[in-house]
mmCIF file of C-alpha atoms in Angstrom:
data_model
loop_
_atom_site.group_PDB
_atom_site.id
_atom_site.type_symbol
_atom_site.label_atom_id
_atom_site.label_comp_id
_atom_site.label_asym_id
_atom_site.label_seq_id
_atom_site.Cartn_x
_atom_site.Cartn_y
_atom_site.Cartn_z
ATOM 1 C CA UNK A 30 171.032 135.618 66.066
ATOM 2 C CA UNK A 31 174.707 135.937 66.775
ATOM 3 C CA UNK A 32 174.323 135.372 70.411
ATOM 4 C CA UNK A 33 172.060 131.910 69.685
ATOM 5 C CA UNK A 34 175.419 131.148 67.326
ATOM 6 C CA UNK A 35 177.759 131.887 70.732
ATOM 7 C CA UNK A 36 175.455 129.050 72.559
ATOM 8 C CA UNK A 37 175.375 127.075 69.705
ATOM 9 C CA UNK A 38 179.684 127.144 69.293
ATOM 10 C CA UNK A 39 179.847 126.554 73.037
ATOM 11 C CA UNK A 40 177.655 123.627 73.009
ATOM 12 C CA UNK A 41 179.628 122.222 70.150
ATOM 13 C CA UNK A 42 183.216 123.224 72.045
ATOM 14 C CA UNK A 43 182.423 121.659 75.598
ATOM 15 C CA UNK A 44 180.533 118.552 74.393
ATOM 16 C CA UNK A 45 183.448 117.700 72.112
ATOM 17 C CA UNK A 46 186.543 118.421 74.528
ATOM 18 C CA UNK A 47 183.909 116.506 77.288
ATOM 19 C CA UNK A 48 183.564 113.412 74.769
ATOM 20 C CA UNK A 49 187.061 112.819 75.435
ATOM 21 C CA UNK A 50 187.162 112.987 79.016
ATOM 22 C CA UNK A 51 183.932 110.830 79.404
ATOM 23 C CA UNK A 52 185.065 108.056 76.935
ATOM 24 C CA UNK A 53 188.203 107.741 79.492
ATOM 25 C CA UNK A 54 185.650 107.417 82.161
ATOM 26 C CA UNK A 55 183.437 104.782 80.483
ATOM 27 C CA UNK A 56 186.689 102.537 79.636
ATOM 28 C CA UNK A 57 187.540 102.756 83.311
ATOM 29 C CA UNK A 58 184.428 101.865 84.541
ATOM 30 C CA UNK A 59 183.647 98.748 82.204
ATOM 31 C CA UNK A 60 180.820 101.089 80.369
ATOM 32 C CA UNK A 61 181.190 99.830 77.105
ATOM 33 C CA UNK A 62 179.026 98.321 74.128
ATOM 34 C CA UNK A 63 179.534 95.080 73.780
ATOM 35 C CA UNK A 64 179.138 93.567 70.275
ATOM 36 C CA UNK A 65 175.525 91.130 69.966
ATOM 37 C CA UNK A 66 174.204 90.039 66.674
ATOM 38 C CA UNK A 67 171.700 92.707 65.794
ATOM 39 C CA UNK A 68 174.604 95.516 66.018
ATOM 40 C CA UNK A 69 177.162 96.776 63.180
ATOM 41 C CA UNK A 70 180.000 97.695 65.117
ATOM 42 C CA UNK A 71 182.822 94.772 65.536
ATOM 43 C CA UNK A 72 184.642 95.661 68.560
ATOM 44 C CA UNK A 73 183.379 96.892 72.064
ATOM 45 C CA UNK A 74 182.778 100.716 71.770
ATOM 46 C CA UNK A 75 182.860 102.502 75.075
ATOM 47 C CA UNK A 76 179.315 104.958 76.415
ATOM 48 C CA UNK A 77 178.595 107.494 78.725
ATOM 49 C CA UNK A 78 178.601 110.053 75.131
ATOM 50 C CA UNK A 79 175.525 111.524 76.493
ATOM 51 C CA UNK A 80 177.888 112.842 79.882
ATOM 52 C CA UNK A 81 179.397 114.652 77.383
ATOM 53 C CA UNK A 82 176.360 116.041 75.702
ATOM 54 C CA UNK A 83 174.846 117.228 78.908
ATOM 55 C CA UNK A 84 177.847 119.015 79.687
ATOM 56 C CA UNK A 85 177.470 121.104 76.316
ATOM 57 C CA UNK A 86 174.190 121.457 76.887
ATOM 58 C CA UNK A 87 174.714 123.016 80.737
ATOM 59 C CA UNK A 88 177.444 125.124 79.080
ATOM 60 C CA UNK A 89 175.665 126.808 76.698
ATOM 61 C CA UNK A 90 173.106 127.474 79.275
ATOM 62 C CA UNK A 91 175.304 129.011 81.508
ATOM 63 C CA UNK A 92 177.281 131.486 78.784
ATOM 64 C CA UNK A 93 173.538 132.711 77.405
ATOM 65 C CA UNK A 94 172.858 133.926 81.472
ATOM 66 C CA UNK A 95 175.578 136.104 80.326
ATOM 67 C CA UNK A 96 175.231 137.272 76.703
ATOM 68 C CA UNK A 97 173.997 141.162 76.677
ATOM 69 C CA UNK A 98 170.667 140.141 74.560
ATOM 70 C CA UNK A 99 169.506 136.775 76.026
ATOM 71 C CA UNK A 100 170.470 137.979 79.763
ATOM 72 C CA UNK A 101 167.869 140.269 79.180
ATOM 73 C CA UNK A 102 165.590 137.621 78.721
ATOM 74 C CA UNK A 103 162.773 137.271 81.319
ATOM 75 C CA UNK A 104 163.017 135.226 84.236
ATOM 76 C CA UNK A 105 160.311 132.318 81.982
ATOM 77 C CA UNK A 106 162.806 131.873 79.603
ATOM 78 C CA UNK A 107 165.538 130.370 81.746
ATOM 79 C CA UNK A 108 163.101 129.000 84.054
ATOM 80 C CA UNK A 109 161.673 126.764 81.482
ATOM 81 C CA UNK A 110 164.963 126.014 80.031
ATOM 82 C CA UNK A 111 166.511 124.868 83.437
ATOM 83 C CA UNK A 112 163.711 122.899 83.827
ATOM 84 C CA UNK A 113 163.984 121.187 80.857
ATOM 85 C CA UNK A 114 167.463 120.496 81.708
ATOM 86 C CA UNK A 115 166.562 119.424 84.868
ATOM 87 C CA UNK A 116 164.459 116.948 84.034
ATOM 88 C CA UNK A 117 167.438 115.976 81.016
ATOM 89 C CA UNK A 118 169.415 115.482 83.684
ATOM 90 C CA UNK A 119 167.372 112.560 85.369
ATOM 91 C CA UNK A 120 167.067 110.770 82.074
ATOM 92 C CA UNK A 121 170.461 111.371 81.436
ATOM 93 C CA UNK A 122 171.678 109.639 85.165
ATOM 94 C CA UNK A 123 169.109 106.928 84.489
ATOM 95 C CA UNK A 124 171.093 106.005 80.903
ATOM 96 C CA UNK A 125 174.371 106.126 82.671
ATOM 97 C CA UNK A 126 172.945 103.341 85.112
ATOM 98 C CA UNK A 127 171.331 101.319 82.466
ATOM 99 C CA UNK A 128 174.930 101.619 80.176
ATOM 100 C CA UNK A 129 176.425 100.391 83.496
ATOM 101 C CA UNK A 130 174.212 97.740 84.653
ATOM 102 C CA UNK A 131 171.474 97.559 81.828
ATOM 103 C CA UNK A 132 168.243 97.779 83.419
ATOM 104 C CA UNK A 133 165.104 96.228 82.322
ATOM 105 C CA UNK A 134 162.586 97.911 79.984
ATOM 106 C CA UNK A 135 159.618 99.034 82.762
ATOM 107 C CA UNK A 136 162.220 100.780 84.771
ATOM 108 C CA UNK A 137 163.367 103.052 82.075
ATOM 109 C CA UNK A 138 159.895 103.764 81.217
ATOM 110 C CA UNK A 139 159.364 104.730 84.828
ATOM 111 C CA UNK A 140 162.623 106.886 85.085
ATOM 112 C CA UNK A 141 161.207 108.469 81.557
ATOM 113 C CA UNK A 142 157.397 109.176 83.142
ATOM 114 C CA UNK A 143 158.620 110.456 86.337
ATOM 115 C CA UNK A 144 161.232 112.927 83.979
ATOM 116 C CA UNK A 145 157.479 114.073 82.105
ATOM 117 C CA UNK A 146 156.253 114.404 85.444
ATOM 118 C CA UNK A 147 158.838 116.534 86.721
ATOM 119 C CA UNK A 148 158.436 118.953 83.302
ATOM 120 C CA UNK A 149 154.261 119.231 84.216
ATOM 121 C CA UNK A 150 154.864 120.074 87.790
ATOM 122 C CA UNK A 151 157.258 123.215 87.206
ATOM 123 C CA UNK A 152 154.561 123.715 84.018
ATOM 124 C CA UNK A 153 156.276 122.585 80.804
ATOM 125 C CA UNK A 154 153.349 121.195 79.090
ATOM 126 C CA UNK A 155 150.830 121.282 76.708
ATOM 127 C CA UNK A 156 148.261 123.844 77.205
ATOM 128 C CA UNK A 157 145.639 124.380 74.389
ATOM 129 C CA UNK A 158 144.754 122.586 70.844
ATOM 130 C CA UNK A 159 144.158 124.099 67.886
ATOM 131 C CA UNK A 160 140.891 122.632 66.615
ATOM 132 C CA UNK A 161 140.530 123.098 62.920
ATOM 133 C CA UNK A 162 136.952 125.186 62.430
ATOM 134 C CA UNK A 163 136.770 125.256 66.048
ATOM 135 C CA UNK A 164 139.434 127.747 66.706
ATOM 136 C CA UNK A 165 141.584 127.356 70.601
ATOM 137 C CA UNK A 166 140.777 124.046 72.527
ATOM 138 C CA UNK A 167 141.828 124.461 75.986
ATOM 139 C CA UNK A 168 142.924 120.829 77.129
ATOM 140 C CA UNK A 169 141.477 119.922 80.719
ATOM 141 C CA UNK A 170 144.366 119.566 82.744
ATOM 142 C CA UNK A 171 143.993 115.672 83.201
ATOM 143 C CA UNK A 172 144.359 115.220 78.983
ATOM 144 C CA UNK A 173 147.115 117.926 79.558
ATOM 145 C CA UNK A 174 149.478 115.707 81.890
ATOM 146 C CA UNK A 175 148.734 112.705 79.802
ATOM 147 C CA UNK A 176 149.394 114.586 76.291
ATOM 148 C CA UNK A 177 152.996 115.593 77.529
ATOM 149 C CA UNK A 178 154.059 112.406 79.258
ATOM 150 C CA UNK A 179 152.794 110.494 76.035
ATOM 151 C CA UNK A 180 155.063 113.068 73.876
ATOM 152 C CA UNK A 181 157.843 112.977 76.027
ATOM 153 C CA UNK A 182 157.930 109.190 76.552
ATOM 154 C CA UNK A 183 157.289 108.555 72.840
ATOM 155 C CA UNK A 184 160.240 110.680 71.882
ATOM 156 C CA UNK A 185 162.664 109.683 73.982
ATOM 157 C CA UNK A 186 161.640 106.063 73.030
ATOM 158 C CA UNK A 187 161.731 106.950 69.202
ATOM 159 C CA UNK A 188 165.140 108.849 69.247
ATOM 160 C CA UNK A 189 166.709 105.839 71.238
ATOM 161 C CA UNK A 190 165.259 103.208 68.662
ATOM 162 C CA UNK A 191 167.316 105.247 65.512
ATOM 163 C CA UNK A 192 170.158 104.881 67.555
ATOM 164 C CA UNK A 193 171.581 102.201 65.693
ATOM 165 C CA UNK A 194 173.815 103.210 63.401
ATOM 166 C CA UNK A 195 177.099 105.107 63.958
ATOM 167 C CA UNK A 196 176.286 109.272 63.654
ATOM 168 C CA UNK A 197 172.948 108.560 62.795
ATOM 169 C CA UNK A 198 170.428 109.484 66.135
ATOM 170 C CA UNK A 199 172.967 112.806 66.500
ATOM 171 C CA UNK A 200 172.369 113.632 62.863
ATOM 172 C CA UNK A 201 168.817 113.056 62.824
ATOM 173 C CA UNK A 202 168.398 115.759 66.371
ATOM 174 C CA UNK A 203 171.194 117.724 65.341
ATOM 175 C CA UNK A 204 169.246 118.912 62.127
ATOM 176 C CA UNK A 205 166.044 118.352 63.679
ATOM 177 C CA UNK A 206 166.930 120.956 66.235
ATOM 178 C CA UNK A 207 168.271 123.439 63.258
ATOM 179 C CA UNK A 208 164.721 122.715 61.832
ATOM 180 C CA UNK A 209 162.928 123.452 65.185
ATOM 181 C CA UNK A 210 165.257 126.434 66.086
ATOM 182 C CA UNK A 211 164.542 128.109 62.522
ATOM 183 C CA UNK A 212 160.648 127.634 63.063
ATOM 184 C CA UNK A 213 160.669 129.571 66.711
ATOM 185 C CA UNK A 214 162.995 132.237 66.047
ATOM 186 C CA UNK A 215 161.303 133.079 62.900
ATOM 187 C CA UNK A 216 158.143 132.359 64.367
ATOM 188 C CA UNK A 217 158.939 135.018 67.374
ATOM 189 C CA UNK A 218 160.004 137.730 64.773
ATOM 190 C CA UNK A 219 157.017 137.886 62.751
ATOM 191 C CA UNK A 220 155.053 137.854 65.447
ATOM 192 C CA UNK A 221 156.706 140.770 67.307
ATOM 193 C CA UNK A 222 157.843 138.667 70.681
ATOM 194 C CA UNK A 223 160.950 138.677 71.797
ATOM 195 C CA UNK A 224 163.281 136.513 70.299
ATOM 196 C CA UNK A 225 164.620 135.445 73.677
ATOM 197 C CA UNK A 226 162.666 132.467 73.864
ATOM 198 C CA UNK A 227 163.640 129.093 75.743
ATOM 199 C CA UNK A 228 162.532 126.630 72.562
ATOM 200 C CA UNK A 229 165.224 128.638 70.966
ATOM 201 C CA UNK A 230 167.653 128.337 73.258
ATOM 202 C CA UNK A 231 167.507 124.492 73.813
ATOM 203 C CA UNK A 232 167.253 124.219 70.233
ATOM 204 C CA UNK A 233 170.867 126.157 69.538
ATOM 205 C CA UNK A 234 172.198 124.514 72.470
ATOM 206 C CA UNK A 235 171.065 121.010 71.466
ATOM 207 C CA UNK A 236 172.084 121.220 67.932
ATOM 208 C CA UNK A 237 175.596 122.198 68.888
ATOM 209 C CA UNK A 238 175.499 118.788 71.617
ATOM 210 C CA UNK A 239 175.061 116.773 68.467
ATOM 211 C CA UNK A 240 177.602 118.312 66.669
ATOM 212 C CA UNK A 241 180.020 118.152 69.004
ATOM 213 C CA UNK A 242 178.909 114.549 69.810
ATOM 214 C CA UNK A 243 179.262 113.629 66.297
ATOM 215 C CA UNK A 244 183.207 114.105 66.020
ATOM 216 C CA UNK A 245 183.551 111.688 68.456
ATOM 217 C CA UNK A 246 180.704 109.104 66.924
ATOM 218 C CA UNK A 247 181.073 109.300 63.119
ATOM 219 C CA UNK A 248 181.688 105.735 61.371
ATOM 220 C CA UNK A 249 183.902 104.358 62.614
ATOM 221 C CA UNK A 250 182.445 105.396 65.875
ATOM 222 C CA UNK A 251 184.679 105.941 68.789
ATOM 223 C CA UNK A 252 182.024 106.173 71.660
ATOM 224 C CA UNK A 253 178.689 106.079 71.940
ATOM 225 C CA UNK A 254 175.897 108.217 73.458
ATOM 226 C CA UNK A 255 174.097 105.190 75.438
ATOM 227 C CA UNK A 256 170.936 105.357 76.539
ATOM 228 C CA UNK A 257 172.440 108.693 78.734
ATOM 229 C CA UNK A 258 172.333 110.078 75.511
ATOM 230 C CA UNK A 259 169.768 109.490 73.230
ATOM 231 C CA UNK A 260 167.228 109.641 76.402
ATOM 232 C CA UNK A 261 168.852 113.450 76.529
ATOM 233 C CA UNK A 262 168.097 114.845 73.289
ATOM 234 C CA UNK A 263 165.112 112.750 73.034
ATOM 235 C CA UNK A 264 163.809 114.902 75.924
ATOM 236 C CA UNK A 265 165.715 118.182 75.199
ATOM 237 C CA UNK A 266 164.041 118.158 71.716
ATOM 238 C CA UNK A 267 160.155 117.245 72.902
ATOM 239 C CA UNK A 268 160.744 119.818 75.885
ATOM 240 C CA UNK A 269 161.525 122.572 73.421
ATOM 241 C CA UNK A 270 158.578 122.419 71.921
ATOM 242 C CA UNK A 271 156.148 122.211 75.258
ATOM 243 C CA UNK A 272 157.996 125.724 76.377
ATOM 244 C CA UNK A 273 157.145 126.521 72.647
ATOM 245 C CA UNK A 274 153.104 125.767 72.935
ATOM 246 C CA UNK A 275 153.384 128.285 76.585
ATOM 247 C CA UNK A 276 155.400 130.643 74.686
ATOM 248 C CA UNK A 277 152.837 131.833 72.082
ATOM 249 C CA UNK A 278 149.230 131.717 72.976
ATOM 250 C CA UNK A 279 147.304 130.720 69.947
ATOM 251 C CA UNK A 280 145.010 134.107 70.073
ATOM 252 C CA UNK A 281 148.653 136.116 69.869
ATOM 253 C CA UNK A 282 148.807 134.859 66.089
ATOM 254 C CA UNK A 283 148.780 137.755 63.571
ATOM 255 C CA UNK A 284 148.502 135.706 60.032
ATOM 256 C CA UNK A 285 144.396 134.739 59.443
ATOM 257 C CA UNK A 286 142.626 131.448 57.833
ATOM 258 C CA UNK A 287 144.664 128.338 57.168
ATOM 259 C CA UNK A 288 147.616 130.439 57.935
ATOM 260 C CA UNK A 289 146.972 130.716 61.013
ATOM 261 C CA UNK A 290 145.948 127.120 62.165
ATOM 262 C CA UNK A 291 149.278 125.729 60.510
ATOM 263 C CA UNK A 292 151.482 128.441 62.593
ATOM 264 C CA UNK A 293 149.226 126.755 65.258
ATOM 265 C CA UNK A 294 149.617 123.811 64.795
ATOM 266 C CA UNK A 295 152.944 123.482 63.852
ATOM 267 C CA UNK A 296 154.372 124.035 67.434
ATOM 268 C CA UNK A 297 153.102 120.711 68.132
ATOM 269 C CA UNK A 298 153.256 118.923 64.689
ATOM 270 C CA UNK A 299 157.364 119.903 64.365
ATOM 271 C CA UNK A 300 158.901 117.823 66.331
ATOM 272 C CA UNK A 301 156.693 114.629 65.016
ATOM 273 C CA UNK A 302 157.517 115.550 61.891
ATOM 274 C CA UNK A 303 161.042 115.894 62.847
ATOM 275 C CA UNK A 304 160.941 112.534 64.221
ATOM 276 C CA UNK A 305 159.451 110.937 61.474
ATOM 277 C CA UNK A 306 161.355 108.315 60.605
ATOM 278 C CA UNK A 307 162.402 107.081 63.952
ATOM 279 C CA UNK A 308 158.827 107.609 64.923
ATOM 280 C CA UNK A 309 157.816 105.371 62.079
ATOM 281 C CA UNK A 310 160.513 102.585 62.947
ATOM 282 C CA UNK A 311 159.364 102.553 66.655
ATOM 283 C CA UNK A 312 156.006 101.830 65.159
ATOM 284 C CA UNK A 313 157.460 99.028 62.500
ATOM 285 C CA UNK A 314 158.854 97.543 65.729
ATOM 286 C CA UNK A 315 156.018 97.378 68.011
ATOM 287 C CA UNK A 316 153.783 95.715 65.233
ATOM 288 C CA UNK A 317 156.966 93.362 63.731
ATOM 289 C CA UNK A 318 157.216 92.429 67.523
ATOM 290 C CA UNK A 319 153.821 92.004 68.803
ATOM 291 C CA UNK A 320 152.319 89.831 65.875
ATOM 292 C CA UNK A 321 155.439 87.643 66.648
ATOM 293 C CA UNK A 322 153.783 87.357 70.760
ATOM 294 C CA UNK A 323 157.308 88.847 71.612
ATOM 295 C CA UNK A 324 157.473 92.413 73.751
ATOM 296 C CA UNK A 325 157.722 95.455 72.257
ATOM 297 C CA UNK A 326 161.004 95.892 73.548
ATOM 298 C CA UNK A 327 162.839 93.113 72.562
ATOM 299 C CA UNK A 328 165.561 94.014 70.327
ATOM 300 C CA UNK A 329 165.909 93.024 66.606
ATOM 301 C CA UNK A 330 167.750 93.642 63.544
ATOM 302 C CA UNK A 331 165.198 94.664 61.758
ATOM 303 C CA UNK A 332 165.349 98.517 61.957
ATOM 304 C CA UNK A 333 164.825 100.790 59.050
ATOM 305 C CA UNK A 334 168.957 101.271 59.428
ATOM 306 C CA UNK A 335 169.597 97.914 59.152
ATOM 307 C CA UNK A 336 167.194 97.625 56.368
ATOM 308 C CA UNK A 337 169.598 99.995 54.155
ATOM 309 C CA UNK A 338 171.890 98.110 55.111
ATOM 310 C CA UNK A 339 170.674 94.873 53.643
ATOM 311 C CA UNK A 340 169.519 97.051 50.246
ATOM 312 C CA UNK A 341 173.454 97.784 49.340
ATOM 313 C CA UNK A 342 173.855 100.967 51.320
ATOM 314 C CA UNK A 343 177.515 101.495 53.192
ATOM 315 C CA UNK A 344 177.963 102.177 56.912
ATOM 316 C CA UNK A 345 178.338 105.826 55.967
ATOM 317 C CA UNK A 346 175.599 105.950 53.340
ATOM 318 C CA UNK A 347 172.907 104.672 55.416
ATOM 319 C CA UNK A 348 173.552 107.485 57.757
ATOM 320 C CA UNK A 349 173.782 110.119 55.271
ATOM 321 C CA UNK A 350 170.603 109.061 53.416
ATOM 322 C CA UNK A 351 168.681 108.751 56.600
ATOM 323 C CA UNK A 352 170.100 111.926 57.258
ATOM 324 C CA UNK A 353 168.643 113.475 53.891
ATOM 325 C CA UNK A 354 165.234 112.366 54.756
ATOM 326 C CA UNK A 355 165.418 114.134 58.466
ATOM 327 C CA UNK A 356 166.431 117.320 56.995
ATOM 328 C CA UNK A 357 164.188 117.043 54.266
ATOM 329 C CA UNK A 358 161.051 116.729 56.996
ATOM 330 C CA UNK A 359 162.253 119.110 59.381
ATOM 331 C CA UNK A 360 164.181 122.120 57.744
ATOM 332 C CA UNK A 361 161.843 121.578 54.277
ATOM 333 C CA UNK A 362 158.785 121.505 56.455
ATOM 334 C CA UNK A 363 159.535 125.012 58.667
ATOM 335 C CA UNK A 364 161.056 126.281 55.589
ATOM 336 C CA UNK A 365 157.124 125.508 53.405
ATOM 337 C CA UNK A 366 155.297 126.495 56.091
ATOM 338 C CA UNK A 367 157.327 130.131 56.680
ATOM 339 C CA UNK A 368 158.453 131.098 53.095
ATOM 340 C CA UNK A 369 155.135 130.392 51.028
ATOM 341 C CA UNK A 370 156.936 130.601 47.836
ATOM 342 C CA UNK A 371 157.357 128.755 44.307
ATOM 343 C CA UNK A 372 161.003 128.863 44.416
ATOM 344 C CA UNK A 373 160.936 127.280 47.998
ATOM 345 C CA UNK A 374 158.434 124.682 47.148
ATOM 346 C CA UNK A 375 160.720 123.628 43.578
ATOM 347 C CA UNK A 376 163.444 123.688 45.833
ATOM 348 C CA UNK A 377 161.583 121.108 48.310
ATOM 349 C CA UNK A 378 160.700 118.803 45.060
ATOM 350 C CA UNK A 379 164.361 118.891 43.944
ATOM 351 C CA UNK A 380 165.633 117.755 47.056
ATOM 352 C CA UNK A 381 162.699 115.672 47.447
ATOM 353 C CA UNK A 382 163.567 113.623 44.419
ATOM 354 C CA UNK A 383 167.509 113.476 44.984
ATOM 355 C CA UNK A 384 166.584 112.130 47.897
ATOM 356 C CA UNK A 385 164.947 109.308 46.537
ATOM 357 C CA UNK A 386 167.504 108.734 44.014
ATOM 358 C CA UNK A 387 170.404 108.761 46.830
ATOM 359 C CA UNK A 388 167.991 106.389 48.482
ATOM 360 C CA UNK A 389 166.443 103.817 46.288
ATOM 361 C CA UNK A 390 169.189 104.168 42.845
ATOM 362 C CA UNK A 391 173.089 104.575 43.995
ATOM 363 C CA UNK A 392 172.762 101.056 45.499
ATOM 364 C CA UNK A 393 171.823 99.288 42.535
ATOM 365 C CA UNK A 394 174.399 101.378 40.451
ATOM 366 C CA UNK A 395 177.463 101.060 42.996
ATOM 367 C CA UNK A 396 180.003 99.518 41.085
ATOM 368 C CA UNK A 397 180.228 95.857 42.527
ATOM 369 C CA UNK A 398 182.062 94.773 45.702
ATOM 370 C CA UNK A 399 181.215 98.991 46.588
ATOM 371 C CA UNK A 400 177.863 98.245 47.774
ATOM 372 C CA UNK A 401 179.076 98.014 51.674
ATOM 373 C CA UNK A 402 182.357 100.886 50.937
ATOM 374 C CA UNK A 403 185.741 100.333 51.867
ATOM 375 C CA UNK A 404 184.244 101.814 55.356
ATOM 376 C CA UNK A 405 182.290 98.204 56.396
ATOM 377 C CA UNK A 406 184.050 96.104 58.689
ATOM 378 C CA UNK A 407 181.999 92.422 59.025
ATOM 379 C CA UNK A 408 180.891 90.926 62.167
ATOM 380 C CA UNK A 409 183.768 88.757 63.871
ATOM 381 C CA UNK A 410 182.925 84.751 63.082
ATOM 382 C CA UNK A 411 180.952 83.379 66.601
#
């Protein structure tokens, strides 16, 4: 564990000192977000945050080659984890371009495909269901290729539609990759593997990214990740758990019954469930915009961000409270499905229903002309 806390502490180090250099680099270069109707910010913000990320992310790599445990790792473990970076590093040069010259929607989804692609051919994929009362489904390796590419594409896709508010994608990934981290490394312990595993080592790495992204993008924001970005940890995340599913052969599972089938299952349920709520807004979206006869990717101010917005929520409080509700799904979800015990499951109400107060009650009880915080700054007049 201490070792996966060196990667982590070097992904948050570089990224951070990196955010500075690459918000330099975006100014220079004209990189910047300019401000439209359907955003929150009210000045240009500069991009090219997800430079900075990578960076971390290559960093942390590099210093685990070299840690006395995880150097002792075998050769599958950084193999899949290179390639995952790899292929982070062609969505990640295909954001810079669009932040630079903002390419149209099919050409992203191409540069996102051939990134899937790239993960099946050095064989980061999916490779077996678990069919309740069936037992191990071995996918045919047609359903395989398309399985992956759907998850890959879908969560890159989801992860860049949360990215709306200021902290709040980075948040959501950060703790999602806590969540996902927790769930392998535990998962690889009571199982007896080694606990040199690549979903854990992406996850460590990626949660430090975000949280050395975040100093740098907290409200009020003063960069960006782009597209470079939230295409990154969009695909870092859904990559660590394909190297997960290859990791752990469903027949290597000690527990028995419906124990069993959820420690199954939950390699490939975790990161949906981590993603749940930008997974559900991309959905809101593509029905909102295709009963109106408009493209799915034609951008509104509609999101489930903005929404809170509208309901009374600050800048600050949206993000937190969206924030809640990640951490809830992800951390309370590994934490349910590990610890089967009442004081875990009380514990997952409580939060549960603070949650829902945070959410739905400190609006309507904000003392007036606090419903927006002294953090809000209005669109300019047009």
């Amino acid at each position: 564990m201490r070792e996966y806390v060196t990667v982590f502490l070097v992904a948050v180090t570089v990224t951070y000192l990196l955010g500075v250099l690459a918000r330099e680099l975006a100014l220079r270069y004209g990189a910047v977000a300019r401000v439209r109707d359907r955003d929150v910010h009210a000045v240009p913000i500069p991009y090219f945050g997800g430079l900075a990320m990578y960076g971390g992310l290559v960093a942390a790599y590099v210093v685990a080659q070299h840690l006395p445990f995880l150097s002792r790792a075998g050769d599958r473990t950084f193999d899949d984890a290179r390639t995952v970076l790899i292929a982070g590093a062609m969505v990640c040069a295909l954001g810079v371009i669009d932040d630079l010259f903002e390419l149209d929607a099919l050409t992203k989804l191409g540069g996102q495909v051939l990134a899937a692609g790239f993960l099946v051919l050095n064989h980061v994929q999916f490779y077996y269901l678990w069919v309740p009362g069936n037992g191990q489904f071995t996918i045919e390796p047609a359903q395989a290729v398309l399985a992956t590419v759907l998850l890959v594409v879908a969560t890159i896709n989801a992860v860049n539609f949360v990215d709306g508010l200021d902290g709040l994608a980075a948040g959501v990934i950060g703790l999602g990759a806590v969540g996902f981290f927790l769930f392998s490394y535990r998962l690889a312990a009571v199982n007896g593997e080694s606990l040199a595993i690549p979903a854990a080592l992406l996850c460590a790495a990626l949660a430090g990214a975000c949280l050395g992204f975040l100093s740098h993008n907290f409200y009020p924001a003063a960069m960006f990740m782009g597209d470079s970005g939230s295409m990154l940890i969009g695909l870092v995340l859904a990559g660590s758990a394909l190297t997960l599913t290859g990791t752990f052969p469903a027949v290597d599972f000690t527990p028995s019954g419906s124990s069993r089938m959820l420690l199954v299952l939950l390699p490939l349920l975790l990161p949906i469930s981590i993603l749940v709520v930008p997974f559900a807004d991309l959905a809101l979206a593509v029905v909102r915009r295709t009963r109106k006869g408009q493209s799915p990717f034609v951008p509104d101010k509609h999101h489930l961000h903005h929404r809170l917005l509208e309901y009374g929520h600050s800048h600050r409080r949206a993000v937190l409270v969206m924030w809640l509700w990640a951490a809830l799904i992800a951390i309370g979800g590994v934490a349910i499905s590990l610890y089967r015990s009442q004081l875990v499951v009380v514990g997952m109400v409580v939060w549960f229903a603070l949650t829902v107060v945070a959410t739905f009650v400190v609006p309507r009880t904000a003392r007036p002309g606090w419903s927006h915080g002294d953090d809000y700054v209005p669109h300019p007049p047009r």
